[in-house]
């Protein structure tokens, strides 16, 4: 996977050096999230399978919502969503292992391992059931939880997720917005991680994960009983629209929403539209 890391580094450098300064469509932008409007009511870590998983909680009452970020991301990506729900819900954000402020051991990354970490977190917080809003890898983790731990869930929003590796578009690493995201992720990793010099090693591990997982069958997805919203941008650069529609077809009773003029980063590009779609689904 060293080739993967080298390719990422070279493509990012070339894109940032030669991208023309033209007015961008909204789906081509990569805004920063707002910071939460109030301090967390609780922060901490939970030990799970050799890793220390960092979490924050906003809001003291209401139904819990667990927000799970995407690969190379961290809890800071959810500021717009935390602000939308902290007064009505108990909002939990956490860094998946090896991301943000969470540590990782030598185990290969897997979505099942990530999901088990979140079960450990729910156990520590004594949360019996929660809604999960997951972006990209976070959406995949939400689907894994729906398959293996449906008793811990009320609903799942799977935004910009895939269920097989062939759902990822072959051109994703040529997309300037996605490459800009990976370049930004390096700086955030160096600022937040307990191993700030480990980003290249991290890329090796996450690249291996993306190349080999997930691989659920239609039969497996057909057994899901948790209500799921399959959410994506209509200019998604990472996951094909055909694949997104296939997910909605294979999960019984799921809903499909495509957000206009947005991409893999709709929660940043159109937080109002994203939050409304999620809130409408959770309120049903």
PDB file of C-alpha atoms in Angstrom:
ATOM      1  CA  UNK A   1       0.000   0.000   0.000  1.00  0.00           C
ATOM      2  CA  UNK A   2       3.005   2.320  -0.127  1.00  0.00           C
ATOM      3  CA  UNK A   3       2.047   3.000  -3.734  1.00  0.00           C
ATOM      4  CA  UNK A   4      -1.314   4.264  -2.451  1.00  0.00           C
ATOM      5  CA  UNK A   5       0.356   6.724  -0.103  1.00  0.00           C
ATOM      6  CA  UNK A   6       2.773   7.945  -2.751  1.00  0.00           C
ATOM      7  CA  UNK A   7      -0.038   8.385  -5.261  1.00  0.00           C
ATOM      8  CA  UNK A   8      -2.124  10.382  -2.786  1.00  0.00           C
ATOM      9  CA  UNK A   9       0.805  12.641  -1.906  1.00  0.00           C
ATOM     10  CA  UNK A  10       1.710  13.280  -5.539  1.00  0.00           C
ATOM     11  CA  UNK A  11      -1.841  13.921  -6.682  1.00  0.00           C
ATOM     12  CA  UNK A  12      -2.541  16.317  -3.829  1.00  0.00           C
ATOM     13  CA  UNK A  13       0.624  18.304  -4.542  1.00  0.00           C
ATOM     14  CA  UNK A  14      -0.108  18.514  -8.265  1.00  0.00           C
ATOM     15  CA  UNK A  15      -3.717  19.536  -7.728  1.00  0.00           C
ATOM     16  CA  UNK A  16      -2.905  22.287  -5.245  1.00  0.00           C
ATOM     17  CA  UNK A  17      -0.109  23.608  -7.439  1.00  0.00           C
ATOM     18  CA  UNK A  18      -1.990  23.791 -10.726  1.00  0.00           C
ATOM     19  CA  UNK A  19      -5.697  24.207  -9.897  1.00  0.00           C
ATOM     20  CA  UNK A  20      -6.978  27.417 -11.526  1.00  0.00           C
ATOM     21  CA  UNK A  21      -8.611  30.044  -9.308  1.00  0.00           C
ATOM     22  CA  UNK A  22     -12.084  29.865 -10.839  1.00  0.00           C
ATOM     23  CA  UNK A  23     -15.465  30.430  -9.217  1.00  0.00           C
ATOM     24  CA  UNK A  24     -16.558  27.055  -7.905  1.00  0.00           C
ATOM     25  CA  UNK A  25     -19.951  25.430  -7.801  1.00  0.00           C
ATOM     26  CA  UNK A  26     -21.120  24.623  -4.277  1.00  0.00           C
ATOM     27  CA  UNK A  27     -20.403  20.922  -4.780  1.00  0.00           C
ATOM     28  CA  UNK A  28     -16.777  21.813  -5.592  1.00  0.00           C
ATOM     29  CA  UNK A  29     -16.187  23.724  -2.354  1.00  0.00           C
ATOM     30  CA  UNK A  30     -14.841  22.464   0.947  1.00  0.00           C
ATOM     31  CA  UNK A  31     -16.000  24.830   3.711  1.00  0.00           C
ATOM     32  CA  UNK A  32     -14.859  24.448   7.296  1.00  0.00           C
ATOM     33  CA  UNK A  33     -17.430  23.465   9.902  1.00  0.00           C
ATOM     34  CA  UNK A  34     -18.466  26.019  12.493  1.00  0.00           C
ATOM     35  CA  UNK A  35     -17.276  25.403  16.016  1.00  0.00           C
ATOM     36  CA  UNK A  36     -19.902  24.193  18.511  1.00  0.00           C
ATOM     37  CA  UNK A  37     -21.744  27.138  20.036  1.00  0.00           C
ATOM     38  CA  UNK A  38     -21.286  25.824  23.571  1.00  0.00           C
ATOM     39  CA  UNK A  39     -18.714  23.745  25.380  1.00  0.00           C
ATOM     40  CA  UNK A  40     -19.239  19.995  25.655  1.00  0.00           C
ATOM     41  CA  UNK A  41     -20.935  18.843  28.836  1.00  0.00           C
ATOM     42  CA  UNK A  42     -18.589  15.855  28.954  1.00  0.00           C
ATOM     43  CA  UNK A  43     -15.360  14.717  27.308  1.00  0.00           C
ATOM     44  CA  UNK A  44     -13.378  11.565  27.835  1.00  0.00           C
ATOM     45  CA  UNK A  45     -12.067   8.333  26.427  1.00  0.00           C
ATOM     46  CA  UNK A  46     -13.110   4.710  26.478  1.00  0.00           C
ATOM     47  CA  UNK A  47     -10.692   1.801  26.180  1.00  0.00           C
ATOM     48  CA  UNK A  48     -11.705  -0.612  23.435  1.00  0.00           C
ATOM     49  CA  UNK A  49      -9.713  -3.434  21.840  1.00  0.00           C
ATOM     50  CA  UNK A  50      -6.332  -1.839  22.474  1.00  0.00           C
ATOM     51  CA  UNK A  51      -7.320   1.733  21.556  1.00  0.00           C
ATOM     52  CA  UNK A  52      -8.381   4.830  23.462  1.00  0.00           C
ATOM     53  CA  UNK A  53     -11.488   6.298  21.813  1.00  0.00           C
ATOM     54  CA  UNK A  54     -12.000  10.024  22.400  1.00  0.00           C
ATOM     55  CA  UNK A  55     -15.536  11.421  22.694  1.00  0.00           C
ATOM     56  CA  UNK A  56     -17.467  14.604  23.449  1.00  0.00           C
ATOM     57  CA  UNK A  57     -21.092  15.068  24.503  1.00  0.00           C
ATOM     58  CA  UNK A  58     -23.179  18.179  23.830  1.00  0.00           C
ATOM     59  CA  UNK A  59     -26.612  18.791  25.346  1.00  0.00           C
ATOM     60  CA  UNK A  60     -27.875  17.346  28.591  1.00  0.00           C
ATOM     61  CA  UNK A  61     -31.246  15.940  27.596  1.00  0.00           C
ATOM     62  CA  UNK A  62     -33.286  14.563  24.726  1.00  0.00           C
ATOM     63  CA  UNK A  63     -32.866  11.496  22.580  1.00  0.00           C
ATOM     64  CA  UNK A  64     -29.231  10.631  21.848  1.00  0.00           C
ATOM     65  CA  UNK A  65     -27.685  11.117  18.400  1.00  0.00           C
ATOM     66  CA  UNK A  66     -24.286   9.582  17.700  1.00  0.00           C
ATOM     67  CA  UNK A  67     -22.388  11.348  14.897  1.00  0.00           C
ATOM     68  CA  UNK A  68     -19.660   9.265  13.200  1.00  0.00           C
ATOM     69  CA  UNK A  69     -17.236  10.999  10.840  1.00  0.00           C
ATOM     70  CA  UNK A  70     -15.672   9.687   7.641  1.00  0.00           C
ATOM     71  CA  UNK A  71     -12.227   8.302   6.896  1.00  0.00           C
ATOM     72  CA  UNK A  72      -9.370  10.763   7.543  1.00  0.00           C
ATOM     73  CA  UNK A  73     -11.877  12.955   9.427  1.00  0.00           C
ATOM     74  CA  UNK A  74     -12.487  13.746  13.080  1.00  0.00           C
ATOM     75  CA  UNK A  75     -15.149  15.126  15.414  1.00  0.00           C
ATOM     76  CA  UNK A  76     -14.557  18.735  14.295  1.00  0.00           C
ATOM     77  CA  UNK A  77     -16.348  18.047  11.010  1.00  0.00           C
ATOM     78  CA  UNK A  78     -19.690  17.961  12.865  1.00  0.00           C
ATOM     79  CA  UNK A  79     -19.831  21.489  14.307  1.00  0.00           C
ATOM     80  CA  UNK A  80     -22.775  22.556  12.124  1.00  0.00           C
ATOM     81  CA  UNK A  81     -24.744  19.482  13.140  1.00  0.00           C
ATOM     82  CA  UNK A  82     -23.873  19.761  16.842  1.00  0.00           C
ATOM     83  CA  UNK A  83     -25.187  23.326  16.803  1.00  0.00           C
ATOM     84  CA  UNK A  84     -28.421  22.219  15.118  1.00  0.00           C
ATOM     85  CA  UNK A  85     -29.283  19.549  17.688  1.00  0.00           C
ATOM     86  CA  UNK A  86     -27.540  20.257  21.004  1.00  0.00           C
ATOM     87  CA  UNK A  87     -30.591  22.075  22.435  1.00  0.00           C
ATOM     88  CA  UNK A  88     -33.012  19.272  21.597  1.00  0.00           C
ATOM     89  CA  UNK A  89     -30.858  16.166  21.815  1.00  0.00           C
ATOM     90  CA  UNK A  90     -27.944  14.588  23.615  1.00  0.00           C
ATOM     91  CA  UNK A  91     -25.335  14.727  20.829  1.00  0.00           C
ATOM     92  CA  UNK A  92     -22.308  12.413  20.995  1.00  0.00           C
ATOM     93  CA  UNK A  93     -19.307  12.822  18.700  1.00  0.00           C
ATOM     94  CA  UNK A  94     -16.270  10.549  18.786  1.00  0.00           C
ATOM     95  CA  UNK A  95     -13.072   9.972  16.835  1.00  0.00           C
ATOM     96  CA  UNK A  96     -12.812   6.508  15.311  1.00  0.00           C
ATOM     97  CA  UNK A  97      -9.635   4.639  16.255  1.00  0.00           C
ATOM     98  CA  UNK A  98      -6.528   6.114  14.671  1.00  0.00           C
ATOM     99  CA  UNK A  99      -8.416   9.325  13.799  1.00  0.00           C
ATOM    100  CA  UNK A 100      -8.469  12.679  15.547  1.00  0.00           C
ATOM    101  CA  UNK A 101      -7.576  12.304  19.214  1.00  0.00           C
ATOM    102  CA  UNK A 102      -8.181   8.539  19.334  1.00  0.00           C
ATOM    103  CA  UNK A 103      -5.268   6.142  19.425  1.00  0.00           C
ATOM    104  CA  UNK A 104      -4.853   2.857  17.559  1.00  0.00           C
ATOM    105  CA  UNK A 105      -2.872  -0.317  18.096  1.00  0.00           C
ATOM    106  CA  UNK A 106      -1.265  -2.505  15.437  1.00  0.00           C
ATOM    107  CA  UNK A 107      -4.484  -4.222  14.356  1.00  0.00           C
ATOM    108  CA  UNK A 108      -5.562  -3.591  10.753  1.00  0.00           C
ATOM    109  CA  UNK A 109      -8.516  -1.242  10.447  1.00  0.00           C
ATOM    110  CA  UNK A 110     -11.883  -2.860   9.840  1.00  0.00           C
ATOM    111  CA  UNK A 111     -15.435  -1.544   9.935  1.00  0.00           C
ATOM    112  CA  UNK A 112     -16.384  -4.257  12.413  1.00  0.00           C
ATOM    113  CA  UNK A 113     -13.577  -3.150  14.726  1.00  0.00           C
ATOM    114  CA  UNK A 114     -14.663   0.488  14.406  1.00  0.00           C
ATOM    115  CA  UNK A 115     -18.261  -0.483  15.162  1.00  0.00           C
ATOM    116  CA  UNK A 116     -17.217  -2.512  18.212  1.00  0.00           C
ATOM    117  CA  UNK A 117     -15.445   0.603  19.538  1.00  0.00           C
ATOM    118  CA  UNK A 118     -18.709   2.533  19.347  1.00  0.00           C
ATOM    119  CA  UNK A 119     -20.572  -0.227  21.180  1.00  0.00           C
ATOM    120  CA  UNK A 120     -17.938   0.075  23.928  1.00  0.00           C
ATOM    121  CA  UNK A 121     -18.591   3.822  24.004  1.00  0.00           C
ATOM    122  CA  UNK A 122     -22.369   3.360  24.267  1.00  0.00           C
ATOM    123  CA  UNK A 123     -21.808   0.871  27.076  1.00  0.00           C
ATOM    124  CA  UNK A 124     -19.627   3.322  28.993  1.00  0.00           C
ATOM    125  CA  UNK A 125     -22.194   6.105  28.559  1.00  0.00           C
ATOM    126  CA  UNK A 126     -25.018   3.708  29.525  1.00  0.00           C
ATOM    127  CA  UNK A 127     -26.917   4.492  26.322  1.00  0.00           C
ATOM    128  CA  UNK A 128     -29.182   1.578  25.468  1.00  0.00           C
ATOM    129  CA  UNK A 129     -30.329   2.859  22.065  1.00  0.00           C
ATOM    130  CA  UNK A 130     -29.306   5.760  19.847  1.00  0.00           C
ATOM    131  CA  UNK A 131     -29.780   7.225  16.415  1.00  0.00           C
ATOM    132  CA  UNK A 132     -26.612   7.127  14.311  1.00  0.00           C
ATOM    133  CA  UNK A 133     -25.734   9.716  11.678  1.00  0.00           C
ATOM    134  CA  UNK A 134     -22.695   8.528   9.763  1.00  0.00           C
ATOM    135  CA  UNK A 135     -20.773  10.159   6.943  1.00  0.00           C
ATOM    136  CA  UNK A 136     -18.768   8.016   4.476  1.00  0.00           C
ATOM    137  CA  UNK A 137     -16.880   5.491   6.641  1.00  0.00           C
ATOM    138  CA  UNK A 138     -19.209   6.579   9.448  1.00  0.00           C
ATOM    139  CA  UNK A 139     -22.199   5.580   7.329  1.00  0.00           C
ATOM    140  CA  UNK A 140     -20.599   2.197   6.712  1.00  0.00           C
ATOM    141  CA  UNK A 141     -20.096   1.815  10.462  1.00  0.00           C
ATOM    142  CA  UNK A 142     -23.785   2.652  10.934  1.00  0.00           C
ATOM    143  CA  UNK A 143     -24.766  -0.107   8.517  1.00  0.00           C
ATOM    144  CA  UNK A 144     -22.451  -2.547  10.323  1.00  0.00           C
ATOM    145  CA  UNK A 145     -24.168  -1.666  13.596  1.00  0.00           C
ATOM    146  CA  UNK A 146     -27.571  -2.206  11.980  1.00  0.00           C
ATOM    147  CA  UNK A 147     -26.453  -5.656  10.836  1.00  0.00           C
ATOM    148  CA  UNK A 148     -24.846  -6.816  14.095  1.00  0.00           C
ATOM    149  CA  UNK A 149     -26.336  -4.650  16.870  1.00  0.00           C
ATOM    150  CA  UNK A 150     -29.830  -3.540  15.801  1.00  0.00           C
ATOM    151  CA  UNK A 151     -30.975  -3.629  19.427  1.00  0.00           C
ATOM    152  CA  UNK A 152     -28.735  -0.612  20.133  1.00  0.00           C
ATOM    153  CA  UNK A 153     -30.203   1.576  17.385  1.00  0.00           C
ATOM    154  CA  UNK A 154     -33.308   3.617  16.762  1.00  0.00           C
ATOM    155  CA  UNK A 155     -32.437   4.819  13.233  1.00  0.00           C
ATOM    156  CA  UNK A 156     -29.410   5.171  10.968  1.00  0.00           C
ATOM    157  CA  UNK A 157     -28.512   7.868   8.452  1.00  0.00           C
ATOM    158  CA  UNK A 158     -25.935   6.451   6.034  1.00  0.00           C
ATOM    159  CA  UNK A 159     -24.589   9.440   4.136  1.00  0.00           C
ATOM    160  CA  UNK A 160     -22.105   8.948   1.247  1.00  0.00           C
ATOM    161  CA  UNK A 161     -21.564   5.301   2.201  1.00  0.00           C
ATOM    162  CA  UNK A 162     -20.845   2.199   0.154  1.00  0.00           C
ATOM    163  CA  UNK A 163     -21.594  -1.451   0.872  1.00  0.00           C
ATOM    164  CA  UNK A 164     -19.121  -3.044  -1.576  1.00  0.00           C
ATOM    165  CA  UNK A 165     -15.752  -1.799  -2.754  1.00  0.00           C
ATOM    166  CA  UNK A 166     -16.920  -1.477  -6.365  1.00  0.00           C
ATOM    167  CA  UNK A 167     -19.239   1.319  -5.277  1.00  0.00           C
ATOM    168  CA  UNK A 168     -16.242   3.667  -5.072  1.00  0.00           C
ATOM    169  CA  UNK A 169     -15.680   5.653  -8.261  1.00  0.00           C
ATOM    170  CA  UNK A 170     -12.336   4.980  -9.928  1.00  0.00           C
ATOM    171  CA  UNK A 171     -11.828   8.716 -10.485  1.00  0.00           C
ATOM    172  CA  UNK A 172     -12.120   9.752  -6.831  1.00  0.00           C
ATOM    173  CA  UNK A 173      -8.378  10.305  -6.419  1.00  0.00           C
ATOM    174  CA  UNK A 174      -8.423  12.611  -9.433  1.00  0.00           C
ATOM    175  CA  UNK A 175     -11.086  14.863  -7.961  1.00  0.00           C
ATOM    176  CA  UNK A 176      -9.681  18.223  -6.735  1.00  0.00           C
ATOM    177  CA  UNK A 177     -12.188  18.583  -3.898  1.00  0.00           C
ATOM    178  CA  UNK A 178     -11.470  15.121  -2.528  1.00  0.00           C
ATOM    179  CA  UNK A 179      -7.718  15.678  -2.807  1.00  0.00           C
ATOM    180  CA  UNK A 180      -8.057  19.006  -1.029  1.00  0.00           C
ATOM    181  CA  UNK A 181      -9.875  17.155   1.747  1.00  0.00           C
ATOM    182  CA  UNK A 182      -7.025  14.640   2.112  1.00  0.00           C
ATOM    183  CA  UNK A 183      -4.481  17.462   2.226  1.00  0.00           C
ATOM    184  CA  UNK A 184      -6.486  19.236   4.937  1.00  0.00           C
ATOM    185  CA  UNK A 185      -6.783  15.952   6.789  1.00  0.00           C
ATOM    186  CA  UNK A 186      -2.990  15.702   7.048  1.00  0.00           C
ATOM    187  CA  UNK A 187      -2.805  19.015   8.904  1.00  0.00           C
ATOM    188  CA  UNK A 188      -5.664  18.080  11.213  1.00  0.00           C
ATOM    189  CA  UNK A 189      -4.076  14.707  11.927  1.00  0.00           C
ATOM    190  CA  UNK A 190      -0.773  16.360  12.866  1.00  0.00           C
ATOM    191  CA  UNK A 191      -2.611  18.810  15.147  1.00  0.00           C
ATOM    192  CA  UNK A 192      -4.890  16.339  16.930  1.00  0.00           C
ATOM    193  CA  UNK A 193      -3.345  12.881  16.877  1.00  0.00           C
ATOM    194  CA  UNK A 194      -1.436  11.320  19.790  1.00  0.00           C
ATOM    195  CA  UNK A 195       0.971  10.160  17.037  1.00  0.00           C
ATOM    196  CA  UNK A 196       1.309  13.392  15.014  1.00  0.00           C
ATOM    197  CA  UNK A 197       4.097  12.049  12.772  1.00  0.00           C
ATOM    198  CA  UNK A 198       2.114   8.979  11.763  1.00  0.00           C
ATOM    199  CA  UNK A 199      -0.095  10.258   8.929  1.00  0.00           C
ATOM    200  CA  UNK A 200       1.664   8.299   6.164  1.00  0.00           C
ATOM    201  CA  UNK A 201       1.383   5.096   8.205  1.00  0.00           C
ATOM    202  CA  UNK A 202      -2.256   5.974   8.833  1.00  0.00           C
ATOM    203  CA  UNK A 203      -2.833   6.364   5.074  1.00  0.00           C
ATOM    204  CA  UNK A 204      -1.413   2.888   4.537  1.00  0.00           C
ATOM    205  CA  UNK A 205      -3.922   1.411   6.988  1.00  0.00           C
ATOM    206  CA  UNK A 206      -6.931   3.354   5.758  1.00  0.00           C
ATOM    207  CA  UNK A 207      -5.964   2.652   2.133  1.00  0.00           C
ATOM    208  CA  UNK A 208      -5.933  -1.075   2.845  1.00  0.00           C
ATOM    209  CA  UNK A 209      -9.370  -0.769   4.447  1.00  0.00           C
ATOM    210  CA  UNK A 210     -10.837   1.145   1.511  1.00  0.00           C
ATOM    211  CA  UNK A 211      -9.375  -1.348  -0.972  1.00  0.00           C
ATOM    212  CA  UNK A 212     -10.855  -4.424   0.708  1.00  0.00           C
ATOM    213  CA  UNK A 213     -13.997  -3.448   2.661  1.00  0.00           C
ATOM    214  CA  UNK A 214     -16.969  -3.440   2.922  1.00  0.00           C
ATOM    215  CA  UNK A 215     -18.328  -6.425   1.000  1.00  0.00           C
ATOM    216  CA  UNK A 216     -21.889  -7.104   2.122  1.00  0.00           C
ATOM    217  CA  UNK A 217     -24.209  -9.168  -0.011  1.00  0.00           C
ATOM    218  CA  UNK A 218     -27.745  -8.240  -0.983  1.00  0.00           C
ATOM    219  CA  UNK A 219     -28.917 -11.121   1.207  1.00  0.00           C
ATOM    220  CA  UNK A 220     -27.144  -9.658   4.239  1.00  0.00           C
ATOM    221  CA  UNK A 221     -28.482  -6.153   3.620  1.00  0.00           C
ATOM    222  CA  UNK A 222     -31.953  -7.615   3.170  1.00  0.00           C
ATOM    223  CA  UNK A 223     -31.948  -8.703   6.810  1.00  0.00           C
ATOM    224  CA  UNK A 224     -31.625  -5.170   8.182  1.00  0.00           C
ATOM    225  CA  UNK A 225     -34.625  -4.134  10.273  1.00  0.00           C
ATOM    226  CA  UNK A 226     -33.395  -0.740  11.505  1.00  0.00           C
ATOM    227  CA  UNK A 227     -34.963   2.235   9.655  1.00  0.00           C
ATOM    228  CA  UNK A 228     -32.239   3.680   7.408  1.00  0.00           C
ATOM    229  CA  UNK A 229     -31.976   6.889   5.409  1.00  0.00           C
ATOM    230  CA  UNK A 230     -29.612   6.494   2.455  1.00  0.00           C
ATOM    231  CA  UNK A 231     -28.355  10.034   1.895  1.00  0.00           C
ATOM    232  CA  UNK A 232     -25.962  11.397  -0.740  1.00  0.00           C
ATOM    233  CA  UNK A 233     -25.104  14.468  -2.753  1.00  0.00           C
ATOM    234  CA  UNK A 234     -26.208  14.631  -6.370  1.00  0.00           C
ATOM    235  CA  UNK A 235     -22.600  15.433  -7.391  1.00  0.00           C
ATOM    236  CA  UNK A 236     -20.983  12.725  -5.276  1.00  0.00           C
ATOM    237  CA  UNK A 237     -17.338  12.289  -6.316  1.00  0.00           C
ATOM    238  CA  UNK A 238     -16.511   9.185  -4.256  1.00  0.00           C
ATOM    239  CA  UNK A 239     -19.545   6.870  -4.485  1.00  0.00           C
ATOM    240  CA  UNK A 240     -21.472   6.302  -7.708  1.00  0.00           C
ATOM    241  CA  UNK A 241     -25.144   7.278  -7.740  1.00  0.00           C
ATOM    242  CA  UNK A 242     -25.982   3.860  -9.175  1.00  0.00           C
ATOM    243  CA  UNK A 243     -24.413   2.254  -6.115  1.00  0.00           C
ATOM    244  CA  UNK A 244     -26.239   4.602  -3.732  1.00  0.00           C
ATOM    245  CA  UNK A 245     -29.554   3.716  -5.358  1.00  0.00           C
ATOM    246  CA  UNK A 246     -28.684   0.017  -5.126  1.00  0.00           C
ATOM    247  CA  UNK A 247     -28.149   0.353  -1.370  1.00  0.00           C
ATOM    248  CA  UNK A 248     -31.610   1.859  -0.962  1.00  0.00           C
ATOM    249  CA  UNK A 249     -33.112  -0.936  -3.052  1.00  0.00           C
ATOM    250  CA  UNK A 250     -31.418  -3.693  -1.057  1.00  0.00           C
ATOM    251  CA  UNK A 251     -32.156  -2.458   2.466  1.00  0.00           C
ATOM    252  CA  UNK A 252     -35.837  -3.117   3.252  1.00  0.00           C
ATOM    253  CA  UNK A 253     -37.911  -0.026   3.981  1.00  0.00           C
ATOM    254  CA  UNK A 254     -35.022   2.390   3.567  1.00  0.00           C
ATOM    255  CA  UNK A 255     -35.448   5.916   2.259  1.00  0.00           C
ATOM    256  CA  UNK A 256     -33.311   7.633  -0.391  1.00  0.00           C
ATOM    257  CA  UNK A 257     -32.551  11.364  -0.508  1.00  0.00           C
ATOM    258  CA  UNK A 258     -30.128  13.114  -2.890  1.00  0.00           C
ATOM    259  CA  UNK A 259     -29.125  16.609  -1.786  1.00  0.00           C
ATOM    260  CA  UNK A 260     -28.932  19.125  -4.623  1.00  0.00           C
ATOM    261  CA  UNK A 261     -25.676  20.743  -5.733  1.00  0.00           C
ATOM    262  CA  UNK A 262     -23.631  18.880  -3.090  1.00  0.00           C
ATOM    263  CA  UNK A 263     -21.021  16.162  -3.075  1.00  0.00           C
ATOM    264  CA  UNK A 264     -19.281  13.848  -0.596  1.00  0.00           C
ATOM    265  CA  UNK A 265     -19.112  16.829   1.769  1.00  0.00           C
ATOM    266  CA  UNK A 266     -22.760  17.930   1.868  1.00  0.00           C
ATOM    267  CA  UNK A 267     -22.726  18.339   5.653  1.00  0.00           C
ATOM    268  CA  UNK A 268     -20.198  21.146   5.107  1.00  0.00           C
ATOM    269  CA  UNK A 269     -21.434  22.504   1.764  1.00  0.00           C
ATOM    270  CA  UNK A 270     -25.142  22.679   2.636  1.00  0.00           C
ATOM    271  CA  UNK A 271     -25.516  22.151   6.388  1.00  0.00           C
ATOM    272  CA  UNK A 272     -29.075  23.525   6.413  1.00  0.00           C
ATOM    273  CA  UNK A 273     -30.229  21.090   3.725  1.00  0.00           C
ATOM    274  CA  UNK A 274     -28.322  18.205   5.273  1.00  0.00           C
ATOM    275  CA  UNK A 275     -29.665  18.902   8.760  1.00  0.00           C
ATOM    276  CA  UNK A 276     -33.247  19.216   7.517  1.00  0.00           C
ATOM    277  CA  UNK A 277     -33.085  15.881   5.675  1.00  0.00           C
ATOM    278  CA  UNK A 278     -31.725  14.173   8.773  1.00  0.00           C
ATOM    279  CA  UNK A 279     -34.126  15.897  11.182  1.00  0.00           C
ATOM    280  CA  UNK A 280     -37.147  15.034   9.000  1.00  0.00           C
ATOM    281  CA  UNK A 281     -36.113  11.382   8.950  1.00  0.00           C
ATOM    282  CA  UNK A 282     -35.442  11.172  12.675  1.00  0.00           C
ATOM    283  CA  UNK A 283     -38.767  12.838  13.461  1.00  0.00           C
ATOM    284  CA  UNK A 284     -40.847  10.251  11.604  1.00  0.00           C
TER     285      UNK A 284
END
